[in-house]
mmCIF file of C-alpha atoms (C1' of nucleotides) in Angstrom:
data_model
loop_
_atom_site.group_PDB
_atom_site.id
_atom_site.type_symbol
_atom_site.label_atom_id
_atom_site.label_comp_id
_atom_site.label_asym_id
_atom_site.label_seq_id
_atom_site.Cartn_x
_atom_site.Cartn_y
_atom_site.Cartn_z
ATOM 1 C CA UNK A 1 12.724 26.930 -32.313
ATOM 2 C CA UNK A 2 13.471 23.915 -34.176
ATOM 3 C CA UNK A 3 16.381 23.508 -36.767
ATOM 4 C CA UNK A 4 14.117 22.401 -39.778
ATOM 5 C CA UNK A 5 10.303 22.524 -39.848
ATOM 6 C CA UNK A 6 7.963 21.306 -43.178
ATOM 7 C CA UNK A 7 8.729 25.113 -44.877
ATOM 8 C CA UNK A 8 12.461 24.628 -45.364
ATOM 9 C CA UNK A 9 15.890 23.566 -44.509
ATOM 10 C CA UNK A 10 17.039 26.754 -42.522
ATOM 11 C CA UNK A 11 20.563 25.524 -43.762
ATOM 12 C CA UNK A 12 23.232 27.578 -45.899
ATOM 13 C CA UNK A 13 23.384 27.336 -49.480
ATOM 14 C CA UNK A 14 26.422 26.576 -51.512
ATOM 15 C CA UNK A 15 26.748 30.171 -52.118
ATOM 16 C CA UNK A 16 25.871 31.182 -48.718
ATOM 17 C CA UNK A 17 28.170 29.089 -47.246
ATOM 18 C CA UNK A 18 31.204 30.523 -49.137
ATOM 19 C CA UNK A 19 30.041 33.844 -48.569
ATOM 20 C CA UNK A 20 30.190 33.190 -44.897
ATOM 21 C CA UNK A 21 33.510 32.074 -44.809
ATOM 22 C CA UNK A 22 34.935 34.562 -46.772
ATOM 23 C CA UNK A 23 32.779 37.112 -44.429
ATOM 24 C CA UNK A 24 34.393 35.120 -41.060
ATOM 25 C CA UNK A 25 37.705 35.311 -43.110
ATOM 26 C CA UNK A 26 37.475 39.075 -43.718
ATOM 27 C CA UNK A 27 36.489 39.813 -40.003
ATOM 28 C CA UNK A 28 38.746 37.472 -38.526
ATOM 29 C CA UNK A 29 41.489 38.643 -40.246
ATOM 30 C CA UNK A 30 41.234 42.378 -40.786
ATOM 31 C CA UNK A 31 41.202 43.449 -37.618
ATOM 32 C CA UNK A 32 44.038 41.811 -36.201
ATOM 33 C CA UNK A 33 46.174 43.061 -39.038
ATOM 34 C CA UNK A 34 45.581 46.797 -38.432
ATOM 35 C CA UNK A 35 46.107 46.222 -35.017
ATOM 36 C CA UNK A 36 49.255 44.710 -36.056
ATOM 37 C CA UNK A 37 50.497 47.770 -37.688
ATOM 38 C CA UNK A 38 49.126 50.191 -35.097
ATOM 39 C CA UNK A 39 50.540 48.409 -32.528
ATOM 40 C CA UNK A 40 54.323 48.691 -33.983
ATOM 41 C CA UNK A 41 53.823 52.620 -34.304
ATOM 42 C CA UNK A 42 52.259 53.817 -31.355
ATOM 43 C CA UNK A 43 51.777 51.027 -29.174
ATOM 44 C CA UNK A 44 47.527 51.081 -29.804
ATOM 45 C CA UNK A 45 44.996 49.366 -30.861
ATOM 46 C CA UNK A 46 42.697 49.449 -33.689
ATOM 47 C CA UNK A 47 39.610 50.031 -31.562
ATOM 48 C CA UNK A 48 42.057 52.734 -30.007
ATOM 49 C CA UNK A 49 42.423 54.057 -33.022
ATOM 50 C CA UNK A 50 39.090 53.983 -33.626
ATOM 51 C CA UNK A 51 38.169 55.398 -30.691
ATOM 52 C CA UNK A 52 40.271 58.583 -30.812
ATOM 53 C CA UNK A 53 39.275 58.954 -34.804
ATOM 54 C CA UNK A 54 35.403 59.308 -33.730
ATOM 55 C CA UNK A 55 36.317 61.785 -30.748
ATOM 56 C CA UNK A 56 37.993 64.115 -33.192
ATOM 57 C CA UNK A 57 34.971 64.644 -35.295
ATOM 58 C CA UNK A 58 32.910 65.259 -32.837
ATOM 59 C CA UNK A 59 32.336 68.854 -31.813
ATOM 60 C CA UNK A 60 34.389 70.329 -29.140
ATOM 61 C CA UNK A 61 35.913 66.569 -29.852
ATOM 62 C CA UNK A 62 34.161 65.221 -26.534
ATOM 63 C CA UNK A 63 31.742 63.179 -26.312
ATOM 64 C CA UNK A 64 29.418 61.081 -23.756
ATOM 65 C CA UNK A 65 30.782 58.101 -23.243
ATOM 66 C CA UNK A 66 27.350 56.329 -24.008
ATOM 67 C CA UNK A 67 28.012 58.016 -27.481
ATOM 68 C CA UNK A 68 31.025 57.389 -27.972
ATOM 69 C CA UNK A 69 30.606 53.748 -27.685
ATOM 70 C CA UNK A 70 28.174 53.578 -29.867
ATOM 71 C CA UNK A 71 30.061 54.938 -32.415
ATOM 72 C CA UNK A 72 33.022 52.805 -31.548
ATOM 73 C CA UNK A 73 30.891 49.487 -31.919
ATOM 74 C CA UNK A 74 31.646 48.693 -28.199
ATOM 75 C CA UNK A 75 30.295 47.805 -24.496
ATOM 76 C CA UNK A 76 30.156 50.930 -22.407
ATOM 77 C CA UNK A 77 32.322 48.168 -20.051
ATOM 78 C CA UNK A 78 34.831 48.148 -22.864
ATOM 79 C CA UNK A 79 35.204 51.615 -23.499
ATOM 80 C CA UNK A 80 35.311 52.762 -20.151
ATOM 81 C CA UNK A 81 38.308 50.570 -19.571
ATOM 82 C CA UNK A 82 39.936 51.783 -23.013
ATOM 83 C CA UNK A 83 39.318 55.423 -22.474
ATOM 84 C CA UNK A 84 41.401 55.278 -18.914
ATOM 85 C CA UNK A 85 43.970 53.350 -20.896
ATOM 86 C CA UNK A 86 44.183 56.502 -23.284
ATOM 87 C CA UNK A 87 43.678 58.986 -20.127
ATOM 88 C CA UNK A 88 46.771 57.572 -18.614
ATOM 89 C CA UNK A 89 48.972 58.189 -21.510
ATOM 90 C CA UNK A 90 47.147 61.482 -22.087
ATOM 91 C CA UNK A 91 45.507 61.563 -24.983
ATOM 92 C CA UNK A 92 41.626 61.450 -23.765
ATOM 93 C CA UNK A 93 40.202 63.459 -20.630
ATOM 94 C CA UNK A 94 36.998 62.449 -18.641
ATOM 95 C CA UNK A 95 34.818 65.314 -16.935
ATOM 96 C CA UNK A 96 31.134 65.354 -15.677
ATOM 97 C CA UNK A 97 28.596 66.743 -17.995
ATOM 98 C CA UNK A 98 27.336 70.198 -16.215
ATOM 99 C CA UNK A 99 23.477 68.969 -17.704
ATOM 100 C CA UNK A 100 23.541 65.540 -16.584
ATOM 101 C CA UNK A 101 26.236 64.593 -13.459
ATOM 102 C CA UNK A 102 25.502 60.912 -14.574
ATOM 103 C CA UNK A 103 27.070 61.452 -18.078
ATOM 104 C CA UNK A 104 30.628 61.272 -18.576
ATOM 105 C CA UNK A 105 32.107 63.625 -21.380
ATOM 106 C CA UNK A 106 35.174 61.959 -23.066
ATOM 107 C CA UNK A 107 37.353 64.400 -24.866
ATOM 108 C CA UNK A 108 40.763 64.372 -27.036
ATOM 109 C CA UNK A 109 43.482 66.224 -25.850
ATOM 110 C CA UNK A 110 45.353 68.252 -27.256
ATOM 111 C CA UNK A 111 48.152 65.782 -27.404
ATOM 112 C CA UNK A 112 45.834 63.247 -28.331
ATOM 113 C CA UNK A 113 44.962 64.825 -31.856
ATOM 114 C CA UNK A 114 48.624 65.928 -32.685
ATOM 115 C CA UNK A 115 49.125 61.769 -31.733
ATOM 116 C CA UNK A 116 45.794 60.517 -34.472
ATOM 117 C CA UNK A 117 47.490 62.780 -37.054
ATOM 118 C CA UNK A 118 50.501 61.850 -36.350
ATOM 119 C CA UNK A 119 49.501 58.305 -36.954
ATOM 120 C CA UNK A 120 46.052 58.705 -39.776
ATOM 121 C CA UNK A 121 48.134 59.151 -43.557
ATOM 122 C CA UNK A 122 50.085 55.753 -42.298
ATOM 123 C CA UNK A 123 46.949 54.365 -41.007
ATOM 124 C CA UNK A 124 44.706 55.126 -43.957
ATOM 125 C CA UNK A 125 47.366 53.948 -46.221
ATOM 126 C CA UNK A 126 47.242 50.755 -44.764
ATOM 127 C CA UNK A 127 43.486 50.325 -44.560
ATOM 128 C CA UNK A 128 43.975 51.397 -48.494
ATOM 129 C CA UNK A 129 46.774 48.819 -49.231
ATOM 130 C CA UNK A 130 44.533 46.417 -47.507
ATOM 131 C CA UNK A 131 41.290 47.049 -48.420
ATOM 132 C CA UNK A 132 40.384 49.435 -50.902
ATOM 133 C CA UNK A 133 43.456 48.789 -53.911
ATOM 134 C CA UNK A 134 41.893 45.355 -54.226
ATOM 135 C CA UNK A 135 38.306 47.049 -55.314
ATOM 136 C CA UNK A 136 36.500 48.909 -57.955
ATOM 137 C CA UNK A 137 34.288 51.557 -57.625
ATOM 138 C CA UNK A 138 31.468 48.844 -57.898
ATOM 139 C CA UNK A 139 33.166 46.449 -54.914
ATOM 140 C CA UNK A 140 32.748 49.853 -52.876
ATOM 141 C CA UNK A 141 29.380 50.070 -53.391
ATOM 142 C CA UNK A 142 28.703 46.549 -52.722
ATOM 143 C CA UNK A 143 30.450 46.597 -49.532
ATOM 144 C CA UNK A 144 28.743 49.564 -47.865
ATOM 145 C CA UNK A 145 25.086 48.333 -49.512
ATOM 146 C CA UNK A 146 26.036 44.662 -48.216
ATOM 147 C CA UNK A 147 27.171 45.669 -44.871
ATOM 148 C CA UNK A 148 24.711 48.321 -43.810
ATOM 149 C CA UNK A 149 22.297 45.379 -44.631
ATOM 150 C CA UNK A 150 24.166 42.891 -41.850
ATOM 151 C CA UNK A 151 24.409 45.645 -39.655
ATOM 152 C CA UNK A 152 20.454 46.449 -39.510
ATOM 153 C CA UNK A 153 19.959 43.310 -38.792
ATOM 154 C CA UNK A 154 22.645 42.581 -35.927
ATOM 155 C CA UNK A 155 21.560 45.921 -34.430
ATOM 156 C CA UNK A 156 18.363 47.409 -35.560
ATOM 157 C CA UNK A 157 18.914 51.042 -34.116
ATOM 158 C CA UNK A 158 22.701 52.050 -35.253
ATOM 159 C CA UNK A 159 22.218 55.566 -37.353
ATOM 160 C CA UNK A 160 25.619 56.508 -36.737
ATOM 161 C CA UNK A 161 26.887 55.531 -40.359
ATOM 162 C CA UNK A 162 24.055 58.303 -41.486
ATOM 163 C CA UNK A 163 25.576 60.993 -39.856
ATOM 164 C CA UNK A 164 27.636 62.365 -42.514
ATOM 165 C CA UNK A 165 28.463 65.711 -41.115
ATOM 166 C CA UNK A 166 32.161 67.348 -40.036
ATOM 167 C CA UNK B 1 56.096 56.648 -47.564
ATOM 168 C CA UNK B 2 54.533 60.374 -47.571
ATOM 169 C CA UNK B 3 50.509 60.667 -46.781
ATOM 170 C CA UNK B 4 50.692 62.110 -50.261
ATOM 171 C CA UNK B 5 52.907 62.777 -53.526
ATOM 172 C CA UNK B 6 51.662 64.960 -56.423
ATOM 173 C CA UNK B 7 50.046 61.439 -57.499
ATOM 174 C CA UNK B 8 46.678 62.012 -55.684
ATOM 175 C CA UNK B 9 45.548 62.062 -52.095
ATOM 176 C CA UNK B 10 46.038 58.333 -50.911
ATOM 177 C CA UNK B 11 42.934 59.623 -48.783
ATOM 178 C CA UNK B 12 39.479 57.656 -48.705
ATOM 179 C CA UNK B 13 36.792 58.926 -50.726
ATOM 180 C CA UNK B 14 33.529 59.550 -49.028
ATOM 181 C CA UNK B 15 32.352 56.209 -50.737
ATOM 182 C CA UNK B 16 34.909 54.793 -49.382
ATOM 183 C CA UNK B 17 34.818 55.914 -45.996
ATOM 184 C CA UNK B 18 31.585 54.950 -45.789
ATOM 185 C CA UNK B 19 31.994 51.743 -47.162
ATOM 186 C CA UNK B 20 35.251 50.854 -44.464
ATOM 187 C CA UNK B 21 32.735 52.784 -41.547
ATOM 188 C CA UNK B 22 30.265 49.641 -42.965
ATOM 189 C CA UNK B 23 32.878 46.894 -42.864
ATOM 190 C CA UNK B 24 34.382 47.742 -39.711
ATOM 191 C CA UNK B 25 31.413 48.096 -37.807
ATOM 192 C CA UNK B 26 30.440 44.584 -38.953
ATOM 193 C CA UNK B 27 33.593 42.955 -38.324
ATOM 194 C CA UNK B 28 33.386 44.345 -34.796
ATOM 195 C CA UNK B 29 29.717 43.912 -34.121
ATOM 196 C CA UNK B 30 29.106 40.214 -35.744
ATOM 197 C CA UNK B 31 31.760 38.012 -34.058
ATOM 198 C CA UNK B 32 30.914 39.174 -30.508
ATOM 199 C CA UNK B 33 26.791 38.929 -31.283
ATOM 200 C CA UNK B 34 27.682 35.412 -32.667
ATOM 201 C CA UNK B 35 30.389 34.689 -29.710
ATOM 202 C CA UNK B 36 27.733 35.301 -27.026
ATOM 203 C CA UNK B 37 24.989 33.108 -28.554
ATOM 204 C CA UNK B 38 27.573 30.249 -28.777
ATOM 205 C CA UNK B 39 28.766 31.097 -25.078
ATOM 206 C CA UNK B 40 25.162 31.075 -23.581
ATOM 207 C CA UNK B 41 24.348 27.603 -24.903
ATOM 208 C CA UNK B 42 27.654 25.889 -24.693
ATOM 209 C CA UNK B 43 30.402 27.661 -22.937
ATOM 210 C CA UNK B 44 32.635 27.827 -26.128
ATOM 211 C CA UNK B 45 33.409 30.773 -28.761
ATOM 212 C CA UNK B 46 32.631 31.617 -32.160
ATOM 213 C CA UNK B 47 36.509 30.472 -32.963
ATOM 214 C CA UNK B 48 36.464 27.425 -30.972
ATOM 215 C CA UNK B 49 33.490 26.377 -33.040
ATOM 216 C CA UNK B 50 34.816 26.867 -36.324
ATOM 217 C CA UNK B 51 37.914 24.761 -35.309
ATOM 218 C CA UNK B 52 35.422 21.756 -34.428
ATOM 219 C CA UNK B 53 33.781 22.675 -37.876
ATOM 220 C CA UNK B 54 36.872 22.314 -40.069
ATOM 221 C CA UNK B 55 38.064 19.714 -37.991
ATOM 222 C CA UNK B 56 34.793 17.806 -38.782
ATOM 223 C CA UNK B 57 34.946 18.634 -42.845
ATOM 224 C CA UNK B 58 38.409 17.169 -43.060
ATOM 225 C CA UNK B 59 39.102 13.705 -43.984
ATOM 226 C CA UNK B 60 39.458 11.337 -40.955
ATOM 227 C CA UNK B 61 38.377 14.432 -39.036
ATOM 228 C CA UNK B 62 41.772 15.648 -38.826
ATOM 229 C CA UNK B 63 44.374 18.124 -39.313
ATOM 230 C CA UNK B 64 47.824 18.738 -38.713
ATOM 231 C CA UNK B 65 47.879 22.187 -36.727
ATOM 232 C CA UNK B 66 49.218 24.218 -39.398
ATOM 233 C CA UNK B 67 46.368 23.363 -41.625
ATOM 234 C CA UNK B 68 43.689 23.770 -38.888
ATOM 235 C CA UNK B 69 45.309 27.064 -38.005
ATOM 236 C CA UNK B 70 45.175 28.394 -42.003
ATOM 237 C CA UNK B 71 41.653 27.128 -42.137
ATOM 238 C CA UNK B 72 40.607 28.956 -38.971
ATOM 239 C CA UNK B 73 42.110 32.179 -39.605
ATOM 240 C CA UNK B 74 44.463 31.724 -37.156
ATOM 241 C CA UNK B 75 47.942 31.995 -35.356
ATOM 242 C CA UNK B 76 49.368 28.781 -34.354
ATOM 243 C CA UNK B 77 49.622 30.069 -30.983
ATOM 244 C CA UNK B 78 46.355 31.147 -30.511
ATOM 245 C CA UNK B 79 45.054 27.419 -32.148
ATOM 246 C CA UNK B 80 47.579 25.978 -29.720
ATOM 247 C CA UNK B 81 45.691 27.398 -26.627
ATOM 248 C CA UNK B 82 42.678 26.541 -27.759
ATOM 249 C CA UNK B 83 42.782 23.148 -29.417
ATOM 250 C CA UNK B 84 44.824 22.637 -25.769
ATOM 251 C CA UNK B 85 41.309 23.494 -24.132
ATOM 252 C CA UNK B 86 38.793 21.833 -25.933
ATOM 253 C CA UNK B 87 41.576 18.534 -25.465
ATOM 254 C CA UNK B 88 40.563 18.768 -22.148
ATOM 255 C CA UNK B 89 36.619 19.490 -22.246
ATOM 256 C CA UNK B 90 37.767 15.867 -24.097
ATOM 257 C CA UNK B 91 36.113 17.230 -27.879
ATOM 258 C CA UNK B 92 39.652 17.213 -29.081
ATOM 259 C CA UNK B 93 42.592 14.956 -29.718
ATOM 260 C CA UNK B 94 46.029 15.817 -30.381
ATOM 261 C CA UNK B 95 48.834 13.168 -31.543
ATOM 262 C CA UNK B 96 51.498 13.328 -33.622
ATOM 263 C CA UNK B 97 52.204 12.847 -37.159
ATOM 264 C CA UNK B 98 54.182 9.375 -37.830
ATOM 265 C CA UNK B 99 55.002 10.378 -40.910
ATOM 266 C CA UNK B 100 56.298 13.927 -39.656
ATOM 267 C CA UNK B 101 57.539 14.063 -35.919
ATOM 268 C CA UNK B 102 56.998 17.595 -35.886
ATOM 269 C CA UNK B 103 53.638 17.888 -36.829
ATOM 270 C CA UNK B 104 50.697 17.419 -34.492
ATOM 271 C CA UNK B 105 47.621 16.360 -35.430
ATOM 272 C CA UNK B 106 44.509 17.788 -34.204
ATOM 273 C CA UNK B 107 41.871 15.451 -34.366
ATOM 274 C CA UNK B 108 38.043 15.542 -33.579
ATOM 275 C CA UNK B 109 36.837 13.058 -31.050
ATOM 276 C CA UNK B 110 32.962 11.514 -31.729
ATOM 277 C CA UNK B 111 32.028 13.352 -28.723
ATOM 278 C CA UNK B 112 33.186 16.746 -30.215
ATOM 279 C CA UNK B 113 31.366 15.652 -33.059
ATOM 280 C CA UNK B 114 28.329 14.782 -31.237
ATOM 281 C CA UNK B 115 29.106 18.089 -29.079
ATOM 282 C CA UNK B 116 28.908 20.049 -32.641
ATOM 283 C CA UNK B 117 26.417 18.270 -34.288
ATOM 284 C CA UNK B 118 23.926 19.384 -31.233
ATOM 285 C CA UNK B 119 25.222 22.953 -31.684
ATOM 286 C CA UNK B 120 24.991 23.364 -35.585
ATOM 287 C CA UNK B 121 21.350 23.865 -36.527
ATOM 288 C CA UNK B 122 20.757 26.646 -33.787
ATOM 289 C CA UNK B 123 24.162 28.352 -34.448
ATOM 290 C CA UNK B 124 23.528 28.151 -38.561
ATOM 291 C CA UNK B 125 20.062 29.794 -37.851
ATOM 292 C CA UNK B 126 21.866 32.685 -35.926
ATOM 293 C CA UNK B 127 23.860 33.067 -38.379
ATOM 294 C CA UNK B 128 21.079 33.076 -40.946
ATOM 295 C CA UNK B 129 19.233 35.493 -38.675
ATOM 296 C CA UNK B 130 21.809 37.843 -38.567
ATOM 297 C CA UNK B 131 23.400 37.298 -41.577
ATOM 298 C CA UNK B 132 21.069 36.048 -45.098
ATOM 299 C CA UNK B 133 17.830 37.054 -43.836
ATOM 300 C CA UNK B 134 18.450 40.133 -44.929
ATOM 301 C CA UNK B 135 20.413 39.703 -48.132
ATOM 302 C CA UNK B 136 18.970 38.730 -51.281
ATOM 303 C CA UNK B 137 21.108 36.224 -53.979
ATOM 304 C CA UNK B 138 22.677 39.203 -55.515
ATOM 305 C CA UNK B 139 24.338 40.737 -52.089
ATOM 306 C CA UNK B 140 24.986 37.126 -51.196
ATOM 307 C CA UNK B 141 27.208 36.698 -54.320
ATOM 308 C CA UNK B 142 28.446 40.308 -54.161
ATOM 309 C CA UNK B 143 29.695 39.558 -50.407
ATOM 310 C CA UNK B 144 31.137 36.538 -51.814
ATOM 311 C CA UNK B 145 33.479 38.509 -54.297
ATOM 312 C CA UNK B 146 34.247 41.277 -52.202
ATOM 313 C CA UNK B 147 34.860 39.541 -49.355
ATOM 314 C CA UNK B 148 37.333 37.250 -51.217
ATOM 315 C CA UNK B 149 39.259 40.648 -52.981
ATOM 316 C CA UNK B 150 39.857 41.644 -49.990
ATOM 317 C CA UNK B 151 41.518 38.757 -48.514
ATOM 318 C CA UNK B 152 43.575 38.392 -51.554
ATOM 319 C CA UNK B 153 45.053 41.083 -50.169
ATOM 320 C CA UNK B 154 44.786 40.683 -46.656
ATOM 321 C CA UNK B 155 46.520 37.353 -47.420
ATOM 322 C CA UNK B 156 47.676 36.601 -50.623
ATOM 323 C CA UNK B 157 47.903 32.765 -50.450
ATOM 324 C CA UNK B 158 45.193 31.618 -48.966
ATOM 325 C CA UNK B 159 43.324 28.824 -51.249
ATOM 326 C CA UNK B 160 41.173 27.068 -48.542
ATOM 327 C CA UNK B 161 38.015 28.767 -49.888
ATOM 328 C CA UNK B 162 38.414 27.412 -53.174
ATOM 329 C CA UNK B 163 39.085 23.344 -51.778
ATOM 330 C CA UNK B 164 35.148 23.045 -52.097
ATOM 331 C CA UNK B 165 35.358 19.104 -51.113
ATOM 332 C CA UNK B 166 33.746 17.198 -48.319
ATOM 333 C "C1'" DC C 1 78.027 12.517 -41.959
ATOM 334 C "C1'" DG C 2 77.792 17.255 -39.775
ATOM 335 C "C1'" DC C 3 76.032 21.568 -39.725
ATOM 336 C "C1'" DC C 4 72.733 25.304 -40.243
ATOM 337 C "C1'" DA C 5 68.428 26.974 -41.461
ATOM 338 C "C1'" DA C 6 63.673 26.362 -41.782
ATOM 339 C "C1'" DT C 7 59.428 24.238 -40.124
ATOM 340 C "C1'" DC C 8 56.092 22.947 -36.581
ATOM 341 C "C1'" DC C 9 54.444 23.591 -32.373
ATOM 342 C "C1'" DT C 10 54.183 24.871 -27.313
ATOM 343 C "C1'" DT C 11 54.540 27.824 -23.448
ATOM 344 C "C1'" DG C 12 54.343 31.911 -20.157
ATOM 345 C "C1'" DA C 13 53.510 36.558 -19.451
ATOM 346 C "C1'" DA C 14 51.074 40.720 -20.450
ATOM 347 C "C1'" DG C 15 47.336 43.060 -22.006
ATOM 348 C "C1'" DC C 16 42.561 43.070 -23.697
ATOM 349 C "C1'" DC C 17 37.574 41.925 -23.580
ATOM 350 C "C1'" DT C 18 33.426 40.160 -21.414
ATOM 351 C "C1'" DC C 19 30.444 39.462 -17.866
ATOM 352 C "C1'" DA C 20 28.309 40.421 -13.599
ATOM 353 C "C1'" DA C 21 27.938 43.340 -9.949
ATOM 354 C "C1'" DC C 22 27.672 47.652 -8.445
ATOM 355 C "C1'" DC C 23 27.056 52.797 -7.555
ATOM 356 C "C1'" DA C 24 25.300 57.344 -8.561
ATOM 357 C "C1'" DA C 25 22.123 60.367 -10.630
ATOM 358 C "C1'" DC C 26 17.822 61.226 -12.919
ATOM 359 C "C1'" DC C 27 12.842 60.725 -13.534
ATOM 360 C "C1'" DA C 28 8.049 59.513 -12.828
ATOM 361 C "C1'" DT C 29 4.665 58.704 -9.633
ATOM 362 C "C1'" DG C 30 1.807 59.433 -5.899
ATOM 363 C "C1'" DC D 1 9.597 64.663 -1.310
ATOM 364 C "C1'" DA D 2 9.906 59.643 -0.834
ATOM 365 C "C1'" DT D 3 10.246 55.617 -3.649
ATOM 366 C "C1'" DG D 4 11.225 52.575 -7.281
ATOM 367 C "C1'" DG D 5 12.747 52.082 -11.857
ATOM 368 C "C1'" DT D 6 15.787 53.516 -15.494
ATOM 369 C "C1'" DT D 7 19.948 55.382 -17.374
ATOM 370 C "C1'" DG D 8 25.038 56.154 -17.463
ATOM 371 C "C1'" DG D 9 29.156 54.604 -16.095
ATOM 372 C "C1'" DT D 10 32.861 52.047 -13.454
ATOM 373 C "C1'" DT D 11 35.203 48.164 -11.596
ATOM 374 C "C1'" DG D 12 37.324 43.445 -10.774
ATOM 375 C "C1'" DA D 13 37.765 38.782 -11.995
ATOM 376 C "C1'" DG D 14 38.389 35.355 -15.427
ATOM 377 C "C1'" DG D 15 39.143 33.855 -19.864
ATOM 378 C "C1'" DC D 16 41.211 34.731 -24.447
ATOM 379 C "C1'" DT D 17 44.765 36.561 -27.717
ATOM 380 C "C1'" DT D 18 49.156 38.179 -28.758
ATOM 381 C "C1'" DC D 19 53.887 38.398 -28.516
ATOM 382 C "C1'" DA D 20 58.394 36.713 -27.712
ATOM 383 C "C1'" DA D 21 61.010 32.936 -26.675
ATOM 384 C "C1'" DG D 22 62.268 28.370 -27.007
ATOM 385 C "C1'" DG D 23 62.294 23.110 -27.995
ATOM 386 C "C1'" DA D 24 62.243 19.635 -31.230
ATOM 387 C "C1'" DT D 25 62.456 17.680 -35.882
ATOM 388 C "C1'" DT D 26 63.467 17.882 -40.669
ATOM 389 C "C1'" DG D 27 65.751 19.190 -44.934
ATOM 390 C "C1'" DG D 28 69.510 21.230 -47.577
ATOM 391 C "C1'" DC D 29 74.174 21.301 -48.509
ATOM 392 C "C1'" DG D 30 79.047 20.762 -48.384
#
DNA sequence: CGCCAATCCTTGAAGCCTCAACCAACCATG
DNA sequence: CATGGTTGGTTGAGGCTTCAAGGATTGGCG
């Protein structure tokens, strides 16, 4: 429990330390960016975005919501309040699941999908411009290797990124 | 400003979409794991303890705003709000500049230094947890170069990552 | 000097996220 | 088939972030 015992400093490195701020800087300042640029086009998030993007590849593009917010990186809390947001403008629809009358099914509307392709080339573009024009084929590698390696560690059970169907 | 010209597909590759499914998952899944630790032991963010942190590295343990705002990843708004906050929990000073009427200087006070000094160890293991427990020296430096292409881009004049002093 | 633009920062409102509390349905057990 | 625990989901309150607007100072320029 105790910041530095006989085996070690448990402190960063040099190189650890300027590895975490350029992580912090990355995730600090990604995100708001995108949202940025969604926001001016359609009024949405990025996690809205995000959110709709993982419903469409699902089949019958519904999903539990339990699901869903595992794929979306969020709080069942969060998404919940999210998915009413995108009910309300008509995008998303919430029914009971027939199996299970605890589990809410999430699903794109219509609308909804004509709305994420209205809005994915300029999206992807942007996540391109941002992101992926700055890095070679090597970077790429580096950044999925690197950051599946965080993620096991910040949450053990996440499989999603596996899932390389649709 | 077409989703694609006979140049090529402007789409992701699946290396790429698996690398940005990586990256966004851990920019959306680290800061709130990191922000809850912080809030359980000492009611403040993840963001309000990086300001005390660069406030601390700085000489005299002060910035002007502006500075402590580039250095946190920040708007000046959002610094404004906060910087107004932790003035009050009295780990904060602000004054201003004598030298520049308009600028305000943000300035640590000894107990926001004793405040941060009590939180470091514990927060630099969670972030060693988390982070460099599971990275060896050659993702470590790979994260480091990535990370920093990126924000090139994200932010092409950025520079405080480089200003290894202190 | 006098003006205009740029810089630095603050503020209030609106929307988003988190947390805690809660409800409803399922399941295992006896 | 009752009961208690677990799972799935929702809600409201409070705090945080963003956005737009504005106030104040400085610098550039005629």
């Amino acid at each position: 429990m105790s910041e530095s015992d006989a085996s070690g400093p448990r402190w960063l490195s040099p190189e650890e330390r300027r590895a975490w701020l350029a992580l912090y800087a990355v995730a600090t300042r990604l995100t708001p960016t995108l949202d940025a640029d969604l926001f001016k086009r359609a009024r949405i998030t990025l996690f809205d975005y995000h959110v709709l993007a993982m419903a469409s590849e699902a089949p019958n593009r519904a999903l539990p919501m339990s699901e869903l917010a595992a794929r979306s990186n969020a709080s069942l809390s969060r998404l919940s309040h999210v998915v009413k947001k995108l009910e309300g403008r008509g995008w998303m629809e919430r029914s009971q699941s027939p199996v299970d009358a605890r589990v809410t099914m999430a699903a794109l509307t219509q609308e909804g999908m004509a709305a994420l392709e209205g809005l994915a080339p300029d999206h992807v573009g942007t996540v391109r411009d941002l992101v992926f024009d700055g890095l070679d084929a090597r970077d790429v590698e580096d950044l999925e290797r690197v950051g599946r390696r965080i993620l096991a560690r910040i949450e053990p059970g996440i499989g999603f990124l596996d899932e390389e169907g649709a």
